[in-house]
Coordinates of C-alpha atoms in Angstrom, one line a residue:
M157 CA 102.1 46.6 -26.9
D158 CA 100.7 47.8 -23.5
T159 CA 102.8 49.0 -20.7
L160 CA 102.6 45.7 -18.6
S161 CA 103.6 43.5 -21.5
K162 CA 106.5 45.8 -22.4
L163 CA 107.7 45.7 -18.8
I164 CA 107.5 41.9 -18.6
Q165 CA 109.5 41.6 -21.9
E166 CA 112.2 43.9 -20.7
R167 CA 112.6 42.2 -17.3
L168 CA 112.6 38.8 -19.0
E169 CA 115.3 39.7 -21.4
V170 CA 117.5 40.9 -18.6
F171 CA 116.7 37.7 -16.6
L172 CA 117.7 35.5 -19.5
E173 CA 121.0 37.3 -20.1
D174 CA 121.9 37.0 -16.4
L175 CA 120.9 33.3 -16.4
L176 CA 123.0 32.5 -19.5
G177 CA 125.9 34.4 -18.0
A178 CA 125.7 32.5 -14.8
A179 CA 125.5 29.2 -16.6
G180 CA 128.6 30.1 -18.7
S181 CA 130.6 31.0 -15.6
L182 CA 129.9 27.5 -14.2
S183 CA 130.9 25.6 -17.3
R184 CA 132.3 26.5 -20.7
A185 CA 130.1 23.9 -22.2
A186 CA 127.0 25.7 -21.0
S187 CA 127.8 28.5 -23.6
S188 CA 127.3 26.1 -26.6
P189 CA 124.2 26.5 -28.7
A190 CA 122.9 23.0 -27.7
A191 CA 123.3 23.9 -24.0
K192 CA 121.4 27.2 -24.4
I193 CA 118.5 25.5 -26.2
E194 CA 118.3 23.0 -23.2
I195 CA 118.2 25.9 -20.8
F196 CA 115.4 27.5 -22.7
D197 CA 113.5 24.2 -22.9
T198 CA 113.7 23.9 -19.1
I199 CA 112.5 27.5 -18.7
D200 CA 109.6 26.8 -21.1
K201 CA 108.5 23.7 -19.0
M202 CA 108.6 25.7 -15.8
I203 CA 106.6 28.6 -17.3
R204 CA 104.0 26.2 -18.7
R205 CA 103.7 24.5 -15.4
R206 CA 103.2 27.8 -13.6
R207 CA 100.7 28.9 -16.2
N208 CA 98.7 25.7 -15.8
E209 CA 98.5 26.4 -12.1
H210 CA 96.3 29.4 -12.9
T211 CA 94.0 27.8 -15.5
C212 CA 90.3 27.2 -14.8
F213 CA 90.5 23.4 -14.5
I214 CA 93.1 23.6 -11.8
Q215 CA 90.7 25.7 -9.8
L216 CA 88.0 23.1 -9.9
P217 CA 86.7 22.0 -6.5
T218 CA 88.3 18.8 -5.2
D219 CA 85.0 16.8 -5.3
V220 CA 84.5 17.7 -8.9
V221 CA 88.1 16.6 -9.8
H222 CA 87.5 13.3 -7.9
L223 CA 84.3 12.8 -9.9
I224 CA 86.1 13.2 -13.2
F225 CA 88.8 10.8 -12.2
G226 CA 86.2 8.3 -10.9
M227 CA 84.5 8.3 -14.3
A228 CA 87.8 7.9 -16.1
L229 CA 89.0 5.1 -13.8
N230 CA 85.7 3.2 -14.1
L231 CA 86.5 -0.3 -12.9
D232 CA 83.3 -1.7 -14.2
R233 CA 84.3 -0.7 -17.7
I234 CA 87.7 -2.2 -17.7
H235 CA 86.3 -5.6 -16.6
D236 CA 83.5 -5.5 -19.2
P237 CA 84.1 -8.0 -22.1
D238 CA 81.9 -5.9 -24.3
L239 CA 84.7 -3.3 -24.3
S240 CA 86.9 -4.5 -27.1
L241 CA 90.6 -4.8 -26.5
D242 CA 91.1 -2.0 -29.0
D243 CA 88.8 0.2 -26.9
L244 CA 90.6 -0.9 -23.7
E245 CA 93.9 0.3 -25.0
E246 CA 92.3 3.6 -26.1
H247 CA 90.9 3.9 -22.6
R248 CA 94.5 3.7 -21.3
R249 CA 95.7 6.2 -23.8
N250 CA 93.0 8.6 -22.7
L251 CA 94.2 8.3 -19.1
L252 CA 97.8 9.1 -20.3
S253 CA 96.5 12.3 -22.0
M254 CA 94.8 13.3 -18.7
R255 CA 98.2 12.9 -17.0
C256 CA 99.6 15.4 -19.3
V257 CA 97.1 18.1 -18.3
S258 CA 99.1 19.2 -15.2
V259 CA 101.6 18.0 -12.6
A260 CA 98.8 17.9 -10.1
W261 CA 96.6 15.7 -12.3
N262 CA 99.5 13.5 -13.2
A263 CA 100.4 13.0 -9.5
F264 CA 96.8 12.3 -8.6
L265 CA 96.4 9.5 -11.3
L266 CA 99.8 7.9 -10.4
S267 CA 98.8 7.8 -6.8
R268 CA 95.5 5.9 -7.5
P269 CA 95.7 2.0 -7.4
E270 CA 92.9 1.9 -10.0
Y271 CA 95.3 3.4 -12.5
W272 CA 97.7 0.5 -12.1
C273 CA 95.2 -2.4 -11.9
V274 CA 94.9 -2.7 -15.7
I275 CA 98.0 -4.7 -16.6
D276 CA 99.2 -5.4 -20.1
I277 CA 101.1 -8.6 -19.4
T278 CA 103.3 -8.2 -22.4
A279 CA 104.5 -4.6 -21.6
T280 CA 104.1 -3.9 -17.9
A281 CA 107.2 -3.5 -15.7
P282 CA 107.0 -6.0 -12.8
E283 CA 107.6 -3.2 -10.2
S284 CA 104.5 -1.4 -11.4
V285 CA 102.2 -4.2 -10.1
A286 CA 102.8 -3.2 -6.5
R287 CA 101.2 0.2 -7.1
A288 CA 97.9 -1.5 -7.7
Q289 CA 97.9 -2.3 -4.0
Q290 CA 94.7 -4.3 -3.3
A291 CA 92.6 -3.2 -6.3
P292 CA 91.0 -5.9 -8.5
L293 CA 93.3 -6.7 -11.4
C294 CA 92.5 -6.9 -15.1
L295 CA 95.2 -8.8 -17.0
Y296 CA 95.2 -8.5 -20.8
S297 CA 97.3 -8.9 -23.9
K298 CA 96.5 -7.8 -27.4
Q299 CA 97.8 -9.2 -30.6
G300 CA 100.2 -6.9 -32.4
S301 CA 100.8 -4.6 -29.4
G302 CA 104.5 -5.6 -29.1
D303 CA 107.3 -7.3 -31.0
G304 CA 106.1 -10.8 -30.0
S305 CA 109.0 -11.6 -27.7
H306 CA 107.3 -10.6 -24.4
P307 CA 110.3 -10.9 -22.0
S308 CA 108.3 -9.4 -19.2
L309 CA 106.0 -12.5 -19.0
E310 CA 108.5 -14.6 -17.1
L311 CA 109.2 -11.8 -14.7
L312 CA 105.5 -11.0 -14.1
S313 CA 104.3 -14.6 -13.6
P314 CA 105.6 -15.1 -10.0
I315 CA 104.4 -11.6 -9.0
L316 CA 100.9 -12.1 -10.3
L317 CA 100.6 -15.6 -9.0
G318 CA 101.2 -14.1 -5.6
R319 CA 98.2 -11.9 -6.2
A320 CA 95.9 -14.6 -7.4
T321 CA 93.1 -13.5 -5.2
Q322 CA 93.1 -10.0 -6.8
V323 CA 92.7 -11.2 -10.4
R324 CA 89.1 -10.5 -11.6
T325 CA 89.7 -10.5 -15.4
I326 CA 91.9 -12.2 -17.9
R327 CA 91.5 -11.2 -21.6
S328 CA 93.8 -12.2 -24.4
D329 CA 93.9 -12.7 -28.2
E330 CA 97.6 -13.5 -28.1
E331 CA 98.8 -17.0 -28.8
N332 CA 102.2 -16.3 -27.1
A333 CA 100.4 -15.5 -23.9
Y334 CA 98.5 -18.7 -23.7
D335 CA 101.0 -20.6 -21.4
F336 CA 100.9 -17.6 -19.1
G337 CA 97.1 -17.7 -18.9
I338 CA 97.1 -21.5 -18.2
R339 CA 99.6 -21.0 -15.3
M340 CA 97.3 -18.3 -13.9
L341 CA 94.2 -20.5 -14.2
R342 CA 96.0 -23.5 -12.5
A343 CA 96.8 -21.2 -9.6
G344 CA 93.2 -21.3 -8.7
L345 CA 92.1 -17.6 -9.1
P346 CA 89.2 -17.9 -6.6
D347 CA 87.8 -14.5 -7.5
L348 CA 88.1 -14.6 -11.3
E349 CA 84.9 -13.3 -12.9
T350 CA 85.8 -12.8 -16.5
L351 CA 87.8 -15.0 -18.9
E352 CA 88.2 -14.1 -22.5
L353 CA 90.5 -16.2 -24.8
T354 CA 90.7 -15.8 -28.5
K355 CA 93.3 -18.3 -29.3
A356 CA 93.5 -22.1 -29.2
T357 CA 92.8 -23.6 -25.7
D358 CA 93.3 -27.2 -24.6
W359 CA 90.4 -27.7 -22.3
A360 CA 91.6 -31.2 -21.5
D361 CA 93.8 -29.6 -18.9
M362 CA 90.8 -28.3 -17.1
D363 CA 88.6 -31.4 -17.6
E364 CA 89.1 -33.5 -14.5
D365 CA 86.8 -36.0 -12.9
S366 CA 87.7 -35.1 -9.3
P367 CA 87.3 -31.6 -7.8
S368 CA 90.5 -29.5 -8.1
A369 CA 91.8 -26.0 -7.7
D370 CA 90.8 -25.5 -11.3
A371 CA 87.2 -26.1 -10.5
L372 CA 87.1 -23.3 -8.0
W373 CA 87.5 -20.5 -10.5
L374 CA 85.1 -22.3 -12.9
R375 CA 82.3 -22.3 -10.3
N376 CA 82.8 -18.6 -9.6
L377 CA 83.2 -17.4 -13.2
R378 CA 80.5 -15.0 -14.4
I379 CA 81.6 -14.2 -17.9
L380 CA 83.3 -16.7 -20.3
V381 CA 84.2 -15.6 -23.9
L382 CA 85.9 -18.2 -26.1
K383 CA 86.5 -17.3 -29.7
S384 CA 88.1 -19.2 -32.6
P385 CA 90.2 -21.1 -33.1
L386 CA 88.2 -23.2 -30.7
D387 CA 87.3 -26.9 -30.8
L388 CA 83.8 -28.0 -29.8
N389 CA 84.6 -31.3 -28.0
V390 CA 83.8 -33.4 -24.9
H391 CA 86.4 -31.6 -22.8
L392 CA 84.9 -28.2 -23.4
L393 CA 81.3 -29.4 -22.7
R394 CA 82.5 -30.9 -19.4
V395 CA 84.1 -27.7 -18.4
L396 CA 80.9 -25.9 -19.0
T397 CA 79.0 -28.1 -16.6
K398 CA 81.2 -26.6 -13.8
C399 CA 80.5 -23.0 -14.8
T400 CA 77.2 -22.9 -12.9
N401 CA 77.5 -19.2 -12.0
L402 CA 77.8 -17.9 -15.6
A403 CA 75.8 -14.8 -16.5
K404 CA 77.3 -14.5 -20.0
L405 CA 78.6 -17.1 -22.4
T406 CA 80.2 -16.6 -25.8
L407 CA 81.4 -19.6 -27.8
H408 CA 82.8 -19.2 -31.3
A409 CA 83.8 -22.7 -32.3
D410 CA 85.3 -23.1 -35.8
N411 CA 85.9 -26.8 -35.5
G412 CA 83.6 -29.6 -34.4
P413 CA 83.9 -33.4 -34.0
D414 CA 84.6 -35.5 -37.1
S415 CA 82.0 -38.1 -36.0
A416 CA 79.2 -38.6 -33.4
E417 CA 81.4 -41.3 -31.7
E418 CA 83.8 -38.6 -30.5
M419 CA 81.0 -37.1 -28.4
N420 CA 79.8 -40.4 -26.8
S421 CA 81.2 -39.4 -23.4
A422 CA 79.8 -35.9 -23.5
P423 CA 77.6 -34.7 -20.6
S424 CA 73.9 -35.2 -21.0
L425 CA 73.0 -31.9 -19.4
I426 CA 74.7 -28.5 -19.0
S427 CA 72.7 -26.4 -16.5
L428 CA 73.4 -22.6 -16.4
P429 CA 70.7 -21.3 -14.0
R430 CA 72.1 -17.8 -13.8
L431 CA 72.8 -17.2 -17.5
K432 CA 71.5 -13.9 -18.9
E433 CA 73.1 -14.0 -22.4
I434 CA 74.5 -16.6 -24.7
N435 CA 76.2 -16.0 -28.0
M436 CA 77.1 -19.2 -29.9
E437 CA 78.7 -19.6 -33.3
V438 CA 79.5 -22.9 -35.0
H439 CA 80.9 -23.9 -38.3
M440 CA 78.6 -26.8 -39.3
C441 CA 74.9 -27.3 -38.8
S442 CA 75.7 -30.7 -37.2
D443 CA 77.7 -29.0 -34.5
V444 CA 74.6 -27.4 -33.1
G445 CA 73.2 -30.8 -32.4
Y446 CA 76.0 -31.6 -30.0
I447 CA 75.5 -28.7 -27.6
A448 CA 72.0 -27.0 -28.1
P449 CA 69.9 -29.9 -26.9
I450 CA 71.8 -30.3 -23.6
L451 CA 71.9 -26.6 -22.6
R452 CA 69.5 -25.5 -19.9
F453 CA 69.2 -21.8 -19.0
P454 CA 66.5 -19.3 -18.1
D455 CA 63.8 -18.7 -20.7
H456 CA 64.3 -14.9 -20.5
S457 CA 68.0 -15.1 -21.4
R458 CA 69.2 -13.3 -24.5
R459 CA 70.5 -15.8 -27.1
S460 CA 72.0 -15.8 -30.5
L461 CA 73.2 -18.5 -32.9
R462 CA 75.3 -18.2 -36.0
I463 CA 76.0 -21.1 -38.4
D464 CA 78.9 -20.3 -40.7
D465 CA 78.3 -23.1 -43.3
D466 CA 75.2 -23.6 -45.5
V467 CA 72.1 -24.7 -43.7
S468 CA 71.5 -28.5 -43.9
F469 CA 69.3 -31.1 -42.3
E470 CA 72.3 -32.5 -40.3
V471 CA 70.6 -30.8 -37.3
S472 CA 66.9 -31.0 -36.5
P473 CA 65.1 -27.7 -36.9
S474 CA 63.4 -28.5 -33.6
D475 CA 66.8 -28.3 -31.8
I476 CA 67.4 -24.8 -33.1
C477 CA 63.8 -23.8 -32.3
Q478 CA 64.1 -25.1 -28.8
F479 CA 67.4 -23.3 -28.3
L480 CA 66.0 -19.9 -29.4
F481 CA 62.6 -20.2 -27.9
P482 CA 62.5 -22.9 -25.2
D483 CA 58.9 -22.0 -24.0
P484 CA 57.0 -20.3 -26.8
D485 CA 53.6 -21.0 -25.1
G486 CA 54.6 -19.6 -21.7
S487 CA 56.5 -16.5 -23.1
P488 CA 54.9 -13.4 -24.6
A489 CA 55.0 -13.3 -28.4
P490 CA 57.9 -11.2 -29.8
Q491 CA 56.9 -7.6 -30.4
E492 CA 59.5 -7.2 -33.2
T493 CA 60.5 -9.9 -35.7
S494 CA 62.9 -9.2 -38.5
L495 CA 64.7 -10.9 -41.4
E496 CA 67.8 -9.0 -42.8
I497 CA 69.6 -10.1 -45.9
Y498 CA 73.1 -8.7 -46.0
D499 CA 76.3 -9.3 -47.9
D500 CA 79.1 -11.0 -46.0
P501 CA 82.5 -9.9 -47.4
D502 CA 83.9 -13.4 -46.7
S503 CA 81.0 -15.5 -48.1
W504 CA 77.7 -15.4 -50.0
P505 CA 74.6 -13.5 -48.7
R506 CA 73.6 -14.2 -45.2
V507 CA 70.3 -13.9 -43.4
A508 CA 69.8 -12.6 -39.8
Y509 CA 66.6 -13.6 -38.1
T510 CA 65.7 -11.7 -34.9
A511 CA 62.6 -12.2 -32.7
G512 CA 62.5 -10.5 -29.3
T513 CA 65.7 -11.6 -27.4
A514 CA 66.6 -14.4 -29.8
S515 CA 68.6 -14.1 -33.1
L516 CA 69.7 -16.6 -35.7
D517 CA 72.3 -15.9 -38.4
L518 CA 72.4 -18.2 -41.4
S519 CA 74.0 -18.8 -44.7
P520 CA 71.4 -20.1 -47.2
S521 CA 72.6 -22.4 -49.9
L522 CA 72.3 -20.9 -53.4
D523 CA 71.8 -24.3 -54.8
D524 CA 68.1 -24.6 -55.9
E525 CA 67.5 -28.0 -54.2
K526 CA 69.4 -27.2 -50.9
Y527 CA 67.8 -23.8 -50.6
G528 CA 64.7 -25.6 -49.4
E529 CA 66.5 -26.7 -46.2
F530 CA 67.1 -23.0 -45.2
R531 CA 63.5 -22.1 -46.1
T532 CA 62.2 -25.0 -44.1
L533 CA 64.2 -23.9 -41.0
I534 CA 62.8 -20.3 -41.2
Q535 CA 59.3 -21.7 -41.5
A536 CA 59.8 -24.0 -38.6
V537 CA 61.1 -21.1 -36.4
Q538 CA 58.1 -19.0 -37.4
A539 CA 55.6 -21.8 -36.7
H540 CA 57.3 -22.4 -33.3
I541 CA 56.5 -18.9 -32.2
K542 CA 53.0 -18.8 -33.8
N543 CA 53.9 -17.1 -37.1
P544 CA 54.3 -13.4 -36.0
P545 CA 54.5 -10.6 -38.7
V546 CA 58.0 -10.0 -40.0
T547 CA 59.9 -7.0 -41.3
L548 CA 62.2 -8.1 -44.2
T549 CA 65.2 -5.9 -45.0
L550 CA 67.4 -6.2 -48.1
H551 CA 70.8 -4.4 -47.8
N552 CA 72.5 -3.4 -51.0
A553 CA 72.1 -6.9 -52.4
N554 CA 73.4 -8.3 -55.6
K555 CA 71.5 -10.9 -57.7
W556 CA 72.1 -13.6 -55.1
G557 CA 70.8 -11.5 -52.3
R558 CA 67.6 -10.9 -54.4
F559 CA 67.5 -14.7 -55.0
V560 CA 67.4 -15.3 -51.3
W561 CA 64.9 -12.5 -50.7
Q562 CA 62.5 -13.8 -53.3
G563 CA 62.6 -17.3 -51.8
L564 CA 61.1 -15.9 -48.6
G565 CA 58.0 -14.7 -50.3
D566 CA 55.7 -17.1 -48.4
V567 CA 56.8 -15.9 -45.0
N568 CA 54.4 -13.7 -43.1
V569 CA 56.2 -10.5 -44.2
T570 CA 54.1 -7.3 -43.5
K571 CA 56.9 -4.7 -44.1
I572 CA 59.8 -4.7 -46.6
W573 CA 62.8 -2.4 -46.4
V574 CA 65.0 -2.0 -49.5
K575 CA 68.2 -0.1 -48.9
H576 CA 70.9 1.3 -51.2
M577 CA 69.6 -0.4 -54.3
G578 CA 70.7 0.7 -57.8
R579 CA 68.4 1.5 -60.7
M580 CA 68.2 -2.0 -62.3
G581 CA 68.1 -3.7 -59.0
I582 CA 65.0 -1.8 -57.8
V583 CA 63.3 -2.4 -61.1
K584 CA 63.7 -6.2 -60.6
I585 CA 62.5 -6.0 -57.0
L586 CA 59.3 -4.1 -57.9
G587 CA 58.8 -6.5 -60.8
I588 CA 58.9 -9.5 -58.4
L589 CA 56.5 -7.7 -56.0
G590 CA 54.1 -7.1 -58.9
G591 CA 54.0 -10.8 -59.8
K592 CA 56.4 -10.6 -62.7
H593 CA 59.2 -13.0 -61.7
A594 CA 62.3 -11.2 -63.0
L595 CA 64.5 -13.8 -61.4
P596 CA 64.3 -17.6 -61.5
I597 CA 62.9 -18.6 -58.1
P598 CA 64.3 -21.6 -56.2
T599 CA 62.7 -24.9 -57.4
S600 CA 61.8 -25.6 -53.7
V601 CA 59.6 -22.5 -53.5
E602 CA 56.0 -22.3 -54.7
H603 CA 54.1 -19.0 -54.9
K604 CA 50.5 -19.7 -55.9
R605 CA 50.1 -16.2 -57.3
G606 CA 52.7 -13.6 -56.2
P607 CA 55.2 -13.5 -53.4
F608 CA 54.7 -11.6 -50.1
E609 CA 50.8 -11.9 -49.9
S610 CA 50.8 -10.4 -46.4
L611 CA 52.8 -7.2 -47.4
K612 CA 51.3 -4.0 -46.0
E613 CA 54.2 -1.5 -46.2
L614 CA 57.1 -0.9 -48.5
I615 CA 60.0 1.3 -47.6
L616 CA 62.7 2.3 -50.2
G617 CA 65.8 4.0 -48.8
A618 CA 68.7 5.6 -50.9
T619 CA 67.6 4.0 -54.2
E620 CA 67.3 5.2 -57.8
L621 CA 63.6 5.1 -58.8
D622 CA 61.1 6.0 -61.4
P623 CA 57.8 6.4 -59.6
R624 CA 56.1 4.9 -62.7
H625 CA 57.4 1.4 -61.6
L626 CA 55.5 1.8 -58.3
T627 CA 52.2 2.3 -60.0
S628 CA 52.8 -0.5 -62.4
M629 CA 53.7 -2.9 -59.5
V630 CA 50.5 -2.1 -57.6
E631 CA 48.3 -2.2 -60.6
A632 CA 49.7 -5.6 -61.7
R633 CA 49.4 -7.1 -58.3
H634 CA 45.8 -5.9 -57.7
Q635 CA 44.8 -7.9 -60.8
D636 CA 46.3 -11.0 -59.4
L637 CA 45.5 -11.1 -55.7
L638 CA 44.7 -14.6 -54.3
K639 CA 41.4 -13.3 -52.8
P640 CA 39.5 -10.4 -54.4
S641 CA 38.7 -9.0 -50.9
K642 CA 42.3 -9.3 -49.6
T643 CA 44.1 -6.1 -48.7
W644 CA 47.7 -5.9 -50.0
L645 CA 50.1 -3.0 -49.9
T646 CA 48.7 0.2 -48.3
K647 CA 51.7 2.4 -47.8
I648 CA 54.9 3.2 -49.7
T649 CA 57.6 5.4 -48.1
L650 CA 60.6 6.9 -50.0
I651 CA 63.6 7.9 -47.9
S652 CA 66.4 9.9 -49.6
C653 CA 65.7 8.4 -53.0
F654 CA 67.0 9.7 -56.3
L655 CA 63.9 10.1 -58.5
Y656 CA 63.7 10.3 -62.3
G657 CA 60.9 9.8 -64.8
I658 CA 57.3 10.9 -64.0
E659 CA 56.5 13.5 -61.3
L660 CA 56.1 12.1 -57.8
D661 CA 52.8 13.9 -57.3
D662 CA 51.3 12.2 -60.4
A663 CA 52.4 8.8 -59.0
A664 CA 51.0 9.6 -55.6
T665 CA 47.6 10.5 -57.1
E666 CA 47.4 7.4 -59.1
L667 CA 48.4 5.2 -56.2
A668 CA 45.8 6.9 -53.9
T669 CA 43.1 5.7 -56.3
M670 CA 44.3 2.1 -55.6
G671 CA 44.3 2.6 -51.8
V672 CA 48.1 3.1 -51.4
A673 CA 49.6 6.1 -49.7
L674 CA 52.9 7.4 -51.1
I675 CA 55.1 9.3 -48.6
Q676 CA 58.5 11.0 -49.3
C677 CA 60.9 11.7 -46.4

């Protein structure tokens, strides 16, 4: 121990003895073991506080500190619906951790209105709202964050209603907070920009023929996110006609009308001239027909559609095509078009079709006869945008995924990705590509010779493979091409594959003689 450390230790020992003695003279209870531990804890806190006053981050220039807090208190982020409620709560926890850095940092954060403008309506003390001063408010509630009783709601309601002009965002997935949200919406909220509700909403309350206070916030709303349970009905469509300033719309409706008669009084047109992005999910194909044909928004808007149930002809393919690509002749052709087959843990294999800024997520029927309806829809979409080349990806698929994949063999597929496929699965895939139908194809599908006649590149990732099957596939297919002069596969890429059987170099040499380059990454 050096001289300075020894001196500090000696002085500190004397100081502590004197302190304990002084405390004991004031009260006999201060001499107990518990009291002494409390004294030492207090000293420890004071020493750590004094120590933190000399650390590097405390010496940061004021403008740097303000920059750090400005990034942490980013108001744009807390009002962004793309920031999940889980991430929003994590954002709040991170700010709490920053408060623990030092007394100065804690005091700075607590003094900022931006710290208090994010209000968990199920847990925030009413007196805390005043600290937000005039900052724009984000009101939220998250399912499972409390015990479900929410006694603070009744106390918060009158306080927040008095600050209606400050409310910019309301986000909730809590059923118990629904009544609170309706009271806030009825108050007018003239500057509300973001509304996200994940539980049942009775839009009949907001559907009025005459202008009302409710219509004011609807006209100013920029972001509307409504997730299931949600009914697709006349009242909801009428509300959408008033949301003329929307930039982003998300509708996840899990229940549609029982009959077309229920929609007789629906609006004939929903115009959203400022919309930049729409994300729509419906349960039945028929539900698309009630909303897609009457929506009008800019051609350059990003758009996505998911249909949970099997594809059927209850909706015209032209309605879906028009929703995804309203002006295929006046818009540039998509640079990237892809079909991805993936396993949904809650259902059978699904297919995601993406072309430029539009995407379509479908559940093809695994019934031979009904599969044709899915295939017809894909062909209709492709024809609508002038049949661009497609990249087809198969993710870790079982036999039903391979069934769906094979049925797309007459689509203009120029590149195929196969990812995370086992030994037997890849043998069957290569057998199909070679013209040997290892699986029964849907009865609605006809391949004159072999599937995927337009294929130019095959990529295999994280699969078990004997390179011999590659040479056999190409050799068999070359003997059966529709046109002798037609060029088929020219490149095979292996990424992180487990190889067995013949040497890769031998397979590469043999494939090269057939005009196919074999590359390993």
